[in-house]
Coordinates of N, CA and C in Angstrom, one line a residue:
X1 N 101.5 286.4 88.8 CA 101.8 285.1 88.3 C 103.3 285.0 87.9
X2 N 104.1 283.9 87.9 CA 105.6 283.8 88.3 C 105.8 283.4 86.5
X3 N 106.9 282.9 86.0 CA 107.4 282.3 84.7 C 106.7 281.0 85.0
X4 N 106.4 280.3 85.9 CA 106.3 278.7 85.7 C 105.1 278.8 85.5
X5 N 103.9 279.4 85.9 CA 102.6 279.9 85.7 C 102.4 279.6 84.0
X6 N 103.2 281.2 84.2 CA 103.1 281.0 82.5 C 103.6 280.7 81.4
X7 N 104.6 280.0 82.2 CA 105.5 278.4 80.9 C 103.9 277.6 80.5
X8 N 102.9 277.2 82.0 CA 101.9 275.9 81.7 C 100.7 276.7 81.1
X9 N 100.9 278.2 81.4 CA 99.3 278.5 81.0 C 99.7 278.9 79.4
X10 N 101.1 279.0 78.9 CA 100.8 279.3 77.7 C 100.8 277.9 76.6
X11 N 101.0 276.6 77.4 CA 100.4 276.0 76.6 C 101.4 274.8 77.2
X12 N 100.1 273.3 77.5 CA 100.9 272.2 77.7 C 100.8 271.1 76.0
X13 N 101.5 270.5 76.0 CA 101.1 269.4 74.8 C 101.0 268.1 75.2
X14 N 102.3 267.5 75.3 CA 102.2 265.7 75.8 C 101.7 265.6 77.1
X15 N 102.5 266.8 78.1 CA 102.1 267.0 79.4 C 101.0 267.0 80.2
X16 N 99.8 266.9 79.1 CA 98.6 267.1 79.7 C 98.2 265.2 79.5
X17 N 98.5 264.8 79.4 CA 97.7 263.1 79.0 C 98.6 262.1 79.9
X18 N 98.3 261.2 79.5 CA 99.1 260.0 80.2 C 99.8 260.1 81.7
X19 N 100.7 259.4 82.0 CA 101.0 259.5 83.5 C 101.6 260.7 83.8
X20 N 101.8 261.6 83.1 CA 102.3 263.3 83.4 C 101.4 263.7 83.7
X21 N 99.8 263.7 82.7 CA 98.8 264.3 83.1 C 98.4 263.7 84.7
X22 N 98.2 262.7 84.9 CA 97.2 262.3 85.7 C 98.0 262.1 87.2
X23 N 99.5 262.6 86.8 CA 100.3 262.6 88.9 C 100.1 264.1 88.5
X24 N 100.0 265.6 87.4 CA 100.2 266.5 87.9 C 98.9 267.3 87.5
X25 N 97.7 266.6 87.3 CA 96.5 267.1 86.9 C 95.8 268.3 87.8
X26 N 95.7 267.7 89.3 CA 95.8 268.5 90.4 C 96.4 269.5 90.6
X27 N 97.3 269.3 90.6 CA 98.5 270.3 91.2 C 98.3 271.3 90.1
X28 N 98.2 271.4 88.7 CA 97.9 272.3 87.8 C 97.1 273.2 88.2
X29 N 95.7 272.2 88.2 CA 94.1 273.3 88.7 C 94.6 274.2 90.0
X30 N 95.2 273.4 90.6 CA 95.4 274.4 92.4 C 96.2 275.1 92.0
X31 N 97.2 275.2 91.0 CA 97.9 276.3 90.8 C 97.5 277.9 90.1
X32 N 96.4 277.0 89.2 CA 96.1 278.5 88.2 C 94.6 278.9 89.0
X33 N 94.0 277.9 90.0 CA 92.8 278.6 90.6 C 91.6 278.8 90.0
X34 N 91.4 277.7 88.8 CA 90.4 277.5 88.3 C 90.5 278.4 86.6
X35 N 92.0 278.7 86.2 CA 92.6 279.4 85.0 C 92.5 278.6 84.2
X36 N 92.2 279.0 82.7 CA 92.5 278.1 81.9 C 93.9 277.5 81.4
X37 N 94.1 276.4 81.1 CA 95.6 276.3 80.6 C 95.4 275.8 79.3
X38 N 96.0 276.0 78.1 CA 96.1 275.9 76.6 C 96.5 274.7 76.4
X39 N 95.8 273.7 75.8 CA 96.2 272.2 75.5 C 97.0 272.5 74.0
X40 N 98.3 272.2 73.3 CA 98.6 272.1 72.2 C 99.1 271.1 71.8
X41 N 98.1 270.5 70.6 CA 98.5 269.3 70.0 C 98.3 269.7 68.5
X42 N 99.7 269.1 68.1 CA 99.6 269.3 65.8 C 100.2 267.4 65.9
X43 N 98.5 267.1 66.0 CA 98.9 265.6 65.2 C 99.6 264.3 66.4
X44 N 99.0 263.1 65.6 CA 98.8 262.6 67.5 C 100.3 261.2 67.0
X45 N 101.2 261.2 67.9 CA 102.3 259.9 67.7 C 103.6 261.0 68.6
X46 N 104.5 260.2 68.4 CA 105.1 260.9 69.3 C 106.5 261.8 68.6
X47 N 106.6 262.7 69.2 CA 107.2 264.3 68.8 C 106.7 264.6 67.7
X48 N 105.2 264.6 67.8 CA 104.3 265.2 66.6 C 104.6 266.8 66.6
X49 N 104.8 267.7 68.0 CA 104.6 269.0 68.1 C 105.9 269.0 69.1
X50 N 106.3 270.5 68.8 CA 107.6 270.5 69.9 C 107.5 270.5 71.8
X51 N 108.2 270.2 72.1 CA 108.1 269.9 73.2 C 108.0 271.9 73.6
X52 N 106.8 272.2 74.9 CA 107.0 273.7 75.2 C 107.4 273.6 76.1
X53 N 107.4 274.9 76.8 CA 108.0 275.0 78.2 C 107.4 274.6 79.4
X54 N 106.0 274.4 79.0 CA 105.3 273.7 80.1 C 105.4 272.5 80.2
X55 N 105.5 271.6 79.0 CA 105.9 270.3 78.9 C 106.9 270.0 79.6
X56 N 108.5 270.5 79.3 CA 109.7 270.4 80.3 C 109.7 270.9 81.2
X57 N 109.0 272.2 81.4 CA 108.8 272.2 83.4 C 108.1 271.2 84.0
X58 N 107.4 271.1 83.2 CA 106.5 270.0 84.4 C 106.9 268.5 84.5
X59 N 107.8 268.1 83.4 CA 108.8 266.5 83.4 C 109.5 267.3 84.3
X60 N 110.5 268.7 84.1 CA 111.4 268.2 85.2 C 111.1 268.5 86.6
X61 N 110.3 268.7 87.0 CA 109.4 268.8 88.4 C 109.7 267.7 89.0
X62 N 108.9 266.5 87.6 CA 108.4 265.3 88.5 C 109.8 264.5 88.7
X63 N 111.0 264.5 87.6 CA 112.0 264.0 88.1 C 113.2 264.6 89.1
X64 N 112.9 265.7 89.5 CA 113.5 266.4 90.7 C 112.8 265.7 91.6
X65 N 111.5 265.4 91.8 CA 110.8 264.5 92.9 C 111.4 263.2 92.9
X66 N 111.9 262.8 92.4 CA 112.2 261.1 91.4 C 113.5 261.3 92.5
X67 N 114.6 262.2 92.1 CA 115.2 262.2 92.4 C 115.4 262.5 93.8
X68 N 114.8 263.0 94.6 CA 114.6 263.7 95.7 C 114.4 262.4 96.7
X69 N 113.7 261.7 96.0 CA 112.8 260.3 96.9 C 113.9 259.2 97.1
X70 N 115.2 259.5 96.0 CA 116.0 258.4 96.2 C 116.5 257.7 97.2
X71 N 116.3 258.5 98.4 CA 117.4 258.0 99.8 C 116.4 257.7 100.7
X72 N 114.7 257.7 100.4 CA 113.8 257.1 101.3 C 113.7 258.3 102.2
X73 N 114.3 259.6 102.2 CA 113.9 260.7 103.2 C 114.2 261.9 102.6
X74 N 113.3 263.3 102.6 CA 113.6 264.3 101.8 C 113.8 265.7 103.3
X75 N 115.2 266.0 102.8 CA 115.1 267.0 104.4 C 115.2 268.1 103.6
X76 N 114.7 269.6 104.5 CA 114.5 270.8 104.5 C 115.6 271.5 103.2
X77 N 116.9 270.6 104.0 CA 117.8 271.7 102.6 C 118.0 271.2 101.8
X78 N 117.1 270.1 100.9 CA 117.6 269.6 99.6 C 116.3 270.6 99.1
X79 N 114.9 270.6 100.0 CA 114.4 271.4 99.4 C 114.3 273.0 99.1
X80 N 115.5 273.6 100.0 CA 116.2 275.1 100.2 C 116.9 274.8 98.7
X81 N 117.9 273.9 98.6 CA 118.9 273.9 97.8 C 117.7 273.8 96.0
X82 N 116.9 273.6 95.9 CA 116.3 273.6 94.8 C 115.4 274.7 94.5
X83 N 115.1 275.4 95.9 CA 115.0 276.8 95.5 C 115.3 277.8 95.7
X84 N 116.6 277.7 96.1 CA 117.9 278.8 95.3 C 118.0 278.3 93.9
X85 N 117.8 277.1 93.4 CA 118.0 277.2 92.5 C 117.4 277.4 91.3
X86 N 115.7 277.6 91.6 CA 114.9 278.1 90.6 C 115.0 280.1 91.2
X87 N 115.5 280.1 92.0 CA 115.4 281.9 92.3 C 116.6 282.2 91.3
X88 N 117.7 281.7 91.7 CA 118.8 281.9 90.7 C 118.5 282.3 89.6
X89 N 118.0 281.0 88.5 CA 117.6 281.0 87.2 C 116.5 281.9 86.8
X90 N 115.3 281.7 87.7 CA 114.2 282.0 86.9 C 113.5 282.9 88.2
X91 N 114.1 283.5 89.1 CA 113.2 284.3 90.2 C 112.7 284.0 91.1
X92 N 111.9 284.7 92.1 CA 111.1 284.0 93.5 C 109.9 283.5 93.7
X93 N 109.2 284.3 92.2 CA 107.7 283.9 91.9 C 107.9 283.1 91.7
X94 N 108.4 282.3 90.5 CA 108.6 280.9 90.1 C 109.0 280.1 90.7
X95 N 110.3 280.5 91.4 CA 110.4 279.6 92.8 C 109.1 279.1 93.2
X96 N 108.8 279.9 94.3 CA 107.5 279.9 94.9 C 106.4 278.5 94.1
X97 N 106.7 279.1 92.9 CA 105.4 278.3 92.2 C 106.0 276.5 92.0
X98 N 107.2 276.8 91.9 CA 107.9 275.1 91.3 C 107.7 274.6 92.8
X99 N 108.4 274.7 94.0 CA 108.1 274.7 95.4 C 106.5 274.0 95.7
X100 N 105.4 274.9 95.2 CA 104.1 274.5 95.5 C 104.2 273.3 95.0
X101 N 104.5 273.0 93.6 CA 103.9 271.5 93.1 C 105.0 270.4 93.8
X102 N 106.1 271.1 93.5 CA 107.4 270.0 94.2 C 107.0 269.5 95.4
X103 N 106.5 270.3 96.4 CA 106.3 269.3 97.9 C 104.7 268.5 98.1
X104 N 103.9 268.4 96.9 CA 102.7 267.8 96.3 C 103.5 266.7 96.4
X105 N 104.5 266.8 94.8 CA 104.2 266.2 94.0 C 105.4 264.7 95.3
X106 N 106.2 265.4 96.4 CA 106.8 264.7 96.8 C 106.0 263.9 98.0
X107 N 104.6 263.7 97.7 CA 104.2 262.8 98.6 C 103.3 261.9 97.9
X108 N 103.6 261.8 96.8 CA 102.7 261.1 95.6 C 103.5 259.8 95.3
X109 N 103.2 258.3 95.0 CA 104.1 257.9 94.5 C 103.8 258.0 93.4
X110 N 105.1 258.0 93.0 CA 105.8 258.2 91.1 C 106.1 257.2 90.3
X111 N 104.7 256.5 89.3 CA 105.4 255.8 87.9 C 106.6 256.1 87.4
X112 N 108.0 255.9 87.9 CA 108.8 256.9 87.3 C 109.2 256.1 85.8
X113 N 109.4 254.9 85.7 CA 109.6 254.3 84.7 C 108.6 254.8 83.0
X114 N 106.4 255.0 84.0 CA 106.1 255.5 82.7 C 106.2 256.5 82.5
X115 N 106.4 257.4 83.4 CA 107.2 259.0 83.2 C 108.0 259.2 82.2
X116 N 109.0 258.2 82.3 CA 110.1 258.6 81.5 C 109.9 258.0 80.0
X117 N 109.1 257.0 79.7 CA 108.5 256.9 78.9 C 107.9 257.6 77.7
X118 N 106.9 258.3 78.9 CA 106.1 259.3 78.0 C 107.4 260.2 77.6
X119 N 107.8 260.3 78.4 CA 108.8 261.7 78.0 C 110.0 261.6 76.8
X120 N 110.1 260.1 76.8 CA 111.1 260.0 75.7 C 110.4 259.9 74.3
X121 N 109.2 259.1 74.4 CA 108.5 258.9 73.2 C 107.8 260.7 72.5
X122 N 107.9 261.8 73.4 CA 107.3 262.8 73.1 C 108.2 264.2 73.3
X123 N 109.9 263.7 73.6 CA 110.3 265.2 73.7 C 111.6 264.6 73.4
X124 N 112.1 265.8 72.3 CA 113.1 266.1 71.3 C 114.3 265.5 72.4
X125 N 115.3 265.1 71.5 CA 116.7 264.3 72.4 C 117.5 265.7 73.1
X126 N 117.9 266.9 72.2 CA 118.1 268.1 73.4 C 117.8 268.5 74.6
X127 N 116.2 268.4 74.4 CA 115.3 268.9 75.7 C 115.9 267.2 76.9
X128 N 115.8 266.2 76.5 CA 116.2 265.4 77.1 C 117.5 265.5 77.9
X129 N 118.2 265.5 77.1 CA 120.3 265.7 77.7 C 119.8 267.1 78.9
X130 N 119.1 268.2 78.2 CA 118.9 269.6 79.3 C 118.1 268.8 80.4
X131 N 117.3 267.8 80.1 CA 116.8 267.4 81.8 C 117.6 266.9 82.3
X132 N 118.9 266.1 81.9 CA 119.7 265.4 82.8 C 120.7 266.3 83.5
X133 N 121.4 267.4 82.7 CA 121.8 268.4 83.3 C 121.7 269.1 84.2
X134 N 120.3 269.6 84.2 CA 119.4 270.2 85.3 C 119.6 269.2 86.8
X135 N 119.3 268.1 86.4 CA 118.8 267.1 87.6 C 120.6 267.4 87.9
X136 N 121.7 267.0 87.6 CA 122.7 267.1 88.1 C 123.0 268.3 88.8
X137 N 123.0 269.1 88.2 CA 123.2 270.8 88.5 C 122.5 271.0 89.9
X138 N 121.5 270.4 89.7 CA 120.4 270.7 91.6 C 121.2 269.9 92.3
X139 N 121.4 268.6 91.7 CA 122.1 267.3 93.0 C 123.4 268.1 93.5
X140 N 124.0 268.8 93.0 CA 125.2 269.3 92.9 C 125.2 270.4 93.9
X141 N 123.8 271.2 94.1 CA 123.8 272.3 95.1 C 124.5 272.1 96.5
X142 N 124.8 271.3 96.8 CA 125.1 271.5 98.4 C 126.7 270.7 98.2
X143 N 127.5 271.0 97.0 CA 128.5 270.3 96.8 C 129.0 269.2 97.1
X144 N 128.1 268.5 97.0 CA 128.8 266.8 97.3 C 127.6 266.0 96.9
X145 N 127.4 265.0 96.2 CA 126.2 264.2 95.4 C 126.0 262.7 96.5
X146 N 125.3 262.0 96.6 CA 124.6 261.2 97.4 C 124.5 260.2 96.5
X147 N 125.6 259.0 96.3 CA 125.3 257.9 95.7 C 124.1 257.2 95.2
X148 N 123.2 257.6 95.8 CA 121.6 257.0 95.3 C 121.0 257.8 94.4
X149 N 121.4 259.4 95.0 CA 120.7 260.6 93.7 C 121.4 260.2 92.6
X150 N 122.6 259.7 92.3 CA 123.5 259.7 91.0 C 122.9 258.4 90.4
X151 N 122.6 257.5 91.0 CA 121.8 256.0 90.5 C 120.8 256.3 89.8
X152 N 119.9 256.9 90.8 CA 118.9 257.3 90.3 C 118.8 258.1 88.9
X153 N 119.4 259.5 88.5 CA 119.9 260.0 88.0 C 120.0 259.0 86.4
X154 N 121.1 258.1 86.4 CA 121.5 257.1 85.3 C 120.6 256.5 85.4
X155 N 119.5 256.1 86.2 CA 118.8 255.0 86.2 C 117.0 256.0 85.0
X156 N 117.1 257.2 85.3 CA 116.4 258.1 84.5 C 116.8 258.1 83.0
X157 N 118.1 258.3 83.2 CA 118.9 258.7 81.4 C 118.4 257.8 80.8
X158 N 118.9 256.2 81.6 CA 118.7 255.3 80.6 C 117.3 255.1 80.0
X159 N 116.3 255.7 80.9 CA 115.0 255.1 80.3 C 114.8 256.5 79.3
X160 N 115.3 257.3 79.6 CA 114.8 258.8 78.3 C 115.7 257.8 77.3
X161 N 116.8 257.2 77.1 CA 117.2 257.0 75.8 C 118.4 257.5 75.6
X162 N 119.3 258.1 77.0 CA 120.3 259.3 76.6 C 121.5 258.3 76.7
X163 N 122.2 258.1 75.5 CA 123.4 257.7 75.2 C 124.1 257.5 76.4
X164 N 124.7 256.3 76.8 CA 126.1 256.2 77.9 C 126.8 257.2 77.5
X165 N 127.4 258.1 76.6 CA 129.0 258.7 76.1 C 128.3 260.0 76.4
X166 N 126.8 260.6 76.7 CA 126.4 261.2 76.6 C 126.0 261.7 78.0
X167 N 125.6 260.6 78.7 CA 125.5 260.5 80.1 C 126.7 260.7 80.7
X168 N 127.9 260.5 80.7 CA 128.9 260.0 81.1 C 129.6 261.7 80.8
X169 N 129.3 262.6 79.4 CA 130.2 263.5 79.6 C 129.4 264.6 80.5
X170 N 128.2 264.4 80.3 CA 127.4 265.3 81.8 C 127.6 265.4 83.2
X171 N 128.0 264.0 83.3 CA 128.4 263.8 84.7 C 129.8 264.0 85.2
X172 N 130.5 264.4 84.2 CA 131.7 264.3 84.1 C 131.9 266.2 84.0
X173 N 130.9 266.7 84.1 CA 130.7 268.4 84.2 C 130.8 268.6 85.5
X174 N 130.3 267.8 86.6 CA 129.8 268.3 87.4 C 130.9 266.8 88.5
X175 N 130.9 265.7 88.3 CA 131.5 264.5 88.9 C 133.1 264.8 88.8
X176 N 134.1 265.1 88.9 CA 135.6 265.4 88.6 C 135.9 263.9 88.4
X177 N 136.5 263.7 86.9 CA 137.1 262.1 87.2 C 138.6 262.1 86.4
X178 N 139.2 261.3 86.4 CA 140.4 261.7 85.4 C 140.0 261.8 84.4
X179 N 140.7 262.7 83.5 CA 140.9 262.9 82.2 C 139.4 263.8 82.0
X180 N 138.7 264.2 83.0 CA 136.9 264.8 82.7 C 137.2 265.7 82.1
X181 N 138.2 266.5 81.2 CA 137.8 267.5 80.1 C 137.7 267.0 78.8
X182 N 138.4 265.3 78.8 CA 138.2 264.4 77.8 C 137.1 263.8 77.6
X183 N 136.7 262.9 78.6 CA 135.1 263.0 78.9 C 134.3 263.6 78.7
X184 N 134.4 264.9 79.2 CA 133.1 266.0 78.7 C 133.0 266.0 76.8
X185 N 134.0 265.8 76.3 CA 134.3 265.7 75.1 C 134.3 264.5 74.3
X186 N 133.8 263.4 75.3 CA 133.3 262.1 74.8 C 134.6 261.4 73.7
X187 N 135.9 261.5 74.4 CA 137.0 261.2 74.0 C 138.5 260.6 74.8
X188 N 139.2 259.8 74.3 CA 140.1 259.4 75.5 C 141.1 260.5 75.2
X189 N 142.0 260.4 75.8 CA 143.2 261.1 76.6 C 144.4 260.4 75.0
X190 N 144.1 259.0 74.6 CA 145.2 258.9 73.1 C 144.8 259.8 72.1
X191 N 143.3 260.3 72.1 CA 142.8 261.1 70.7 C 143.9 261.9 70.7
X192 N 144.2 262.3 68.8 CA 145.1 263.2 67.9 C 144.3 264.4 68.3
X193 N 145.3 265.3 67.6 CA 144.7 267.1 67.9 C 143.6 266.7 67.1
X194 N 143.7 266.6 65.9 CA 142.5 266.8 64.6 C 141.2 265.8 65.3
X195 N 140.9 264.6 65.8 CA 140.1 263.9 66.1 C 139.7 264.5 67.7
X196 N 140.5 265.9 68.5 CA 140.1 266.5 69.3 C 139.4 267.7 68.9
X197 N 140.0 268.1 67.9 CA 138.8 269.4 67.1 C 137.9 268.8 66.7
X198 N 138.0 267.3 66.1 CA 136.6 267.3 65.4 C 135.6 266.7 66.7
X199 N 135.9 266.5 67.8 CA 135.3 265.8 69.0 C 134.1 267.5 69.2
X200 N 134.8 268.7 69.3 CA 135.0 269.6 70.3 C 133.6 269.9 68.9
X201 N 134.0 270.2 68.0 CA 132.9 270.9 66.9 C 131.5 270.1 66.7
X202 N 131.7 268.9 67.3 CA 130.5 267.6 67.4 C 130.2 268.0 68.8
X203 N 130.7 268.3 69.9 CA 129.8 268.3 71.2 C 129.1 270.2 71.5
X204 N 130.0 270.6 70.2 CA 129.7 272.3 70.7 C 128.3 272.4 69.3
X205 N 128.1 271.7 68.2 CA 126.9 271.3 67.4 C 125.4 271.3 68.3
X206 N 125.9 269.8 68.8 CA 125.0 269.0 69.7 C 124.2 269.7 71.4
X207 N 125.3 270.6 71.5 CA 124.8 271.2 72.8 C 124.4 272.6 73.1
X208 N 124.6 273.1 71.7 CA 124.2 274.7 71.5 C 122.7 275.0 72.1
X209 N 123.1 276.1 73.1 CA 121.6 276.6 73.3 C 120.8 276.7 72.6
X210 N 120.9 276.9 71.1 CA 120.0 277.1 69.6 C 119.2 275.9 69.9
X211 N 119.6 274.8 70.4 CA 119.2 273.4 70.4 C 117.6 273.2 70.5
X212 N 118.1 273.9 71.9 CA 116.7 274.4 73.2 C 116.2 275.0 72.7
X213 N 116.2 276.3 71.8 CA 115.5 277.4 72.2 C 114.1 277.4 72.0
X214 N 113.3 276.2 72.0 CA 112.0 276.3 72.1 C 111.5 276.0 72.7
X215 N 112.4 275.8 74.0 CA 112.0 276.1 75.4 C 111.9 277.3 76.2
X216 N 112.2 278.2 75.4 CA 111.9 280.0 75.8 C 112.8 280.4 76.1
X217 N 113.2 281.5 76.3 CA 114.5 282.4 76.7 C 115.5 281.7 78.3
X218 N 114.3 281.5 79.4 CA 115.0 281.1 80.3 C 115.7 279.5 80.6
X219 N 115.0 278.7 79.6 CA 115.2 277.7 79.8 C 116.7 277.5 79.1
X220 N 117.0 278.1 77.7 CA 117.7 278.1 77.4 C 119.3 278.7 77.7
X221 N 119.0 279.4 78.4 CA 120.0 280.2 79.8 C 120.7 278.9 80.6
X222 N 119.9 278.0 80.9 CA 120.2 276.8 81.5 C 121.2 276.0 80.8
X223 N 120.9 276.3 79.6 CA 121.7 275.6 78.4 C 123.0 275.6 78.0
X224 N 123.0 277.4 78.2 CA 124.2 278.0 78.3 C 125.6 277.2 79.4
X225 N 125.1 277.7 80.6 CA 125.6 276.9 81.2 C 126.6 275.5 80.9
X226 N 125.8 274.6 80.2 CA 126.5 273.1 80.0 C 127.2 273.5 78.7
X227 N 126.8 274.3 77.9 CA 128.2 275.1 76.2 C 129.1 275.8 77.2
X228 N 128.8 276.4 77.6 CA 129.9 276.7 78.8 C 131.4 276.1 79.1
X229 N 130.7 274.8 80.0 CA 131.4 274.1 80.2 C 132.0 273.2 79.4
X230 N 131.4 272.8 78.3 CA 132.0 271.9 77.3 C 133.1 273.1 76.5
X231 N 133.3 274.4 76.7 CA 134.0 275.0 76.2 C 135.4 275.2 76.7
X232 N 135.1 275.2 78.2 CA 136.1 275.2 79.1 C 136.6 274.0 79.3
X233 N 136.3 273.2 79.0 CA 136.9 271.6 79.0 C 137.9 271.6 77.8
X234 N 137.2 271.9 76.8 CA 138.4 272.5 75.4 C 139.3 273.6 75.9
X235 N 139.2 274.4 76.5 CA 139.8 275.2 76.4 C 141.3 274.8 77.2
X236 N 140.7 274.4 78.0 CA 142.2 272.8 79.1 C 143.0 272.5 78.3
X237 N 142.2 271.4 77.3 CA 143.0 270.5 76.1 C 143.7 271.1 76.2
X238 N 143.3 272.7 74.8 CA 144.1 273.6 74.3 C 145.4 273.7 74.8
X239 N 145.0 274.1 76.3 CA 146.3 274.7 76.9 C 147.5 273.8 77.4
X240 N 147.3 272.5 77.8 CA 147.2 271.3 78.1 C 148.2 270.8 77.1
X241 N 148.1 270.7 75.7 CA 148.2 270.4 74.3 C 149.0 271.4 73.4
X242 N 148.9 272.3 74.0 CA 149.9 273.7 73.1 C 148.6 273.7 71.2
X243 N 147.7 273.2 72.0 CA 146.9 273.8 70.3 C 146.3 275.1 70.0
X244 N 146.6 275.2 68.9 CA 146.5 276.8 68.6 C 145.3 276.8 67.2

């Protein structure tokens, strides 16, 4: 059994109900083979209980499908390019396993609007910004993005709830635009040094792997990644700026 196995068998929460439950109800049972999987609920409204790792694998599944469907045709190497990039992160089992539900789940059509619904009413604003990340990070595999995946993409943020300034410095990780180490830092190019430190100590706060970490060791790996980047975007300024 791969990590994605046992991100869902060790316990789903929101994931299991509403339009999450009922496009990926199937695809669960056929995965674990008649296994049990752990329903966890403390208390019923929404972000009663933390969001787990089954909960955010299995939203970002469906909006990698979301996203995949944007151009009305899904070819061979968008779905190569998505699993290199669960082998990368998280191995070949899991590959394997995201793969099985992903080409399910890509012949299903997708409530994507109550998707994202459920998803915003039931999972923490971190885990949120790490799905939009992710979705970019894959679109990004084959080095060049497809006008419709990027629509789509914002057309998802907005409905999780994720800030324009917040959307805009993510895409600005991965999109090159002028001034994108200012951007990433959710700031223009007139900001003073001191309103650039205090920019850099608010996005390095806000994006700390710590954020995630209750999405498990690997997910939060992923996390790393975008502190990463928002570090290296400072670190430009710096050099950029003569700040010391």
């Amino acid at each position: 059994m791969g990590k994605f196995a046992k991100w869902i068998g060790g316990g789903l929460g929101f994931a299991i109900g509403g339009p999450l439950g009922g496009l990926l109800g199937f695809f669960i049972g056929a995965l674990f083979d008649g296994a049990t999987v752990t329903y966890q609920q403390t208390g019923s409204g929404p972000m009663t209980s933390r969001t787990t790792p089954g909960d955010f694998g299995m939203s970002l599944l469906v909006l990698i499908a979301a996203v995949m469907k944007a151009d009305g045709k899904v070819l061979k190497s968008e779905l190569d390019y998505v699993k290199r990039f669960f082998v990368s992160r998280f191995g070949v089992e899991t590959a394997r396993e995201a793969l099985q539900i992903l080409r399910d789940l890509l012949k299903q059509d997708i409530p994507i609007r109550d998707i994202c619904l459920q998803i915003r009413r039931n999972m923490d604003y971190p885990s949120r910004l790490q799905l939009i990340h992710i979705l970019f990070n894959i679109s990004a595999a084959d080095s060049r993005f497809e006008p419709k995946e990027v629509s789509v993409i914002k057309s998802i943020a907005d409905m999780l709830g994720i800030s324009s300034s917040d959307y805009d410095s993510i895409r600005n990780m991965f999109i090159p635009a002028t001034d994108s180490a200012y951007r990433i830092l959710e700031v223009e190019r007139t900001a003073t040094d001191e309103e650039l430190k205090s920019a850099y100590r608010k996005m390095a706060l806000k994006h700390h792997p710590d954020k995630v970490s209750h999405l498990g060791e690997d997910f939060r790996k992923t996390a790393e990644e975008k502190f990463k980047t928002i570090n290296e975007a400072w670190e430009r300024i710096k050099k950029e700026r003569n700040i010391v």
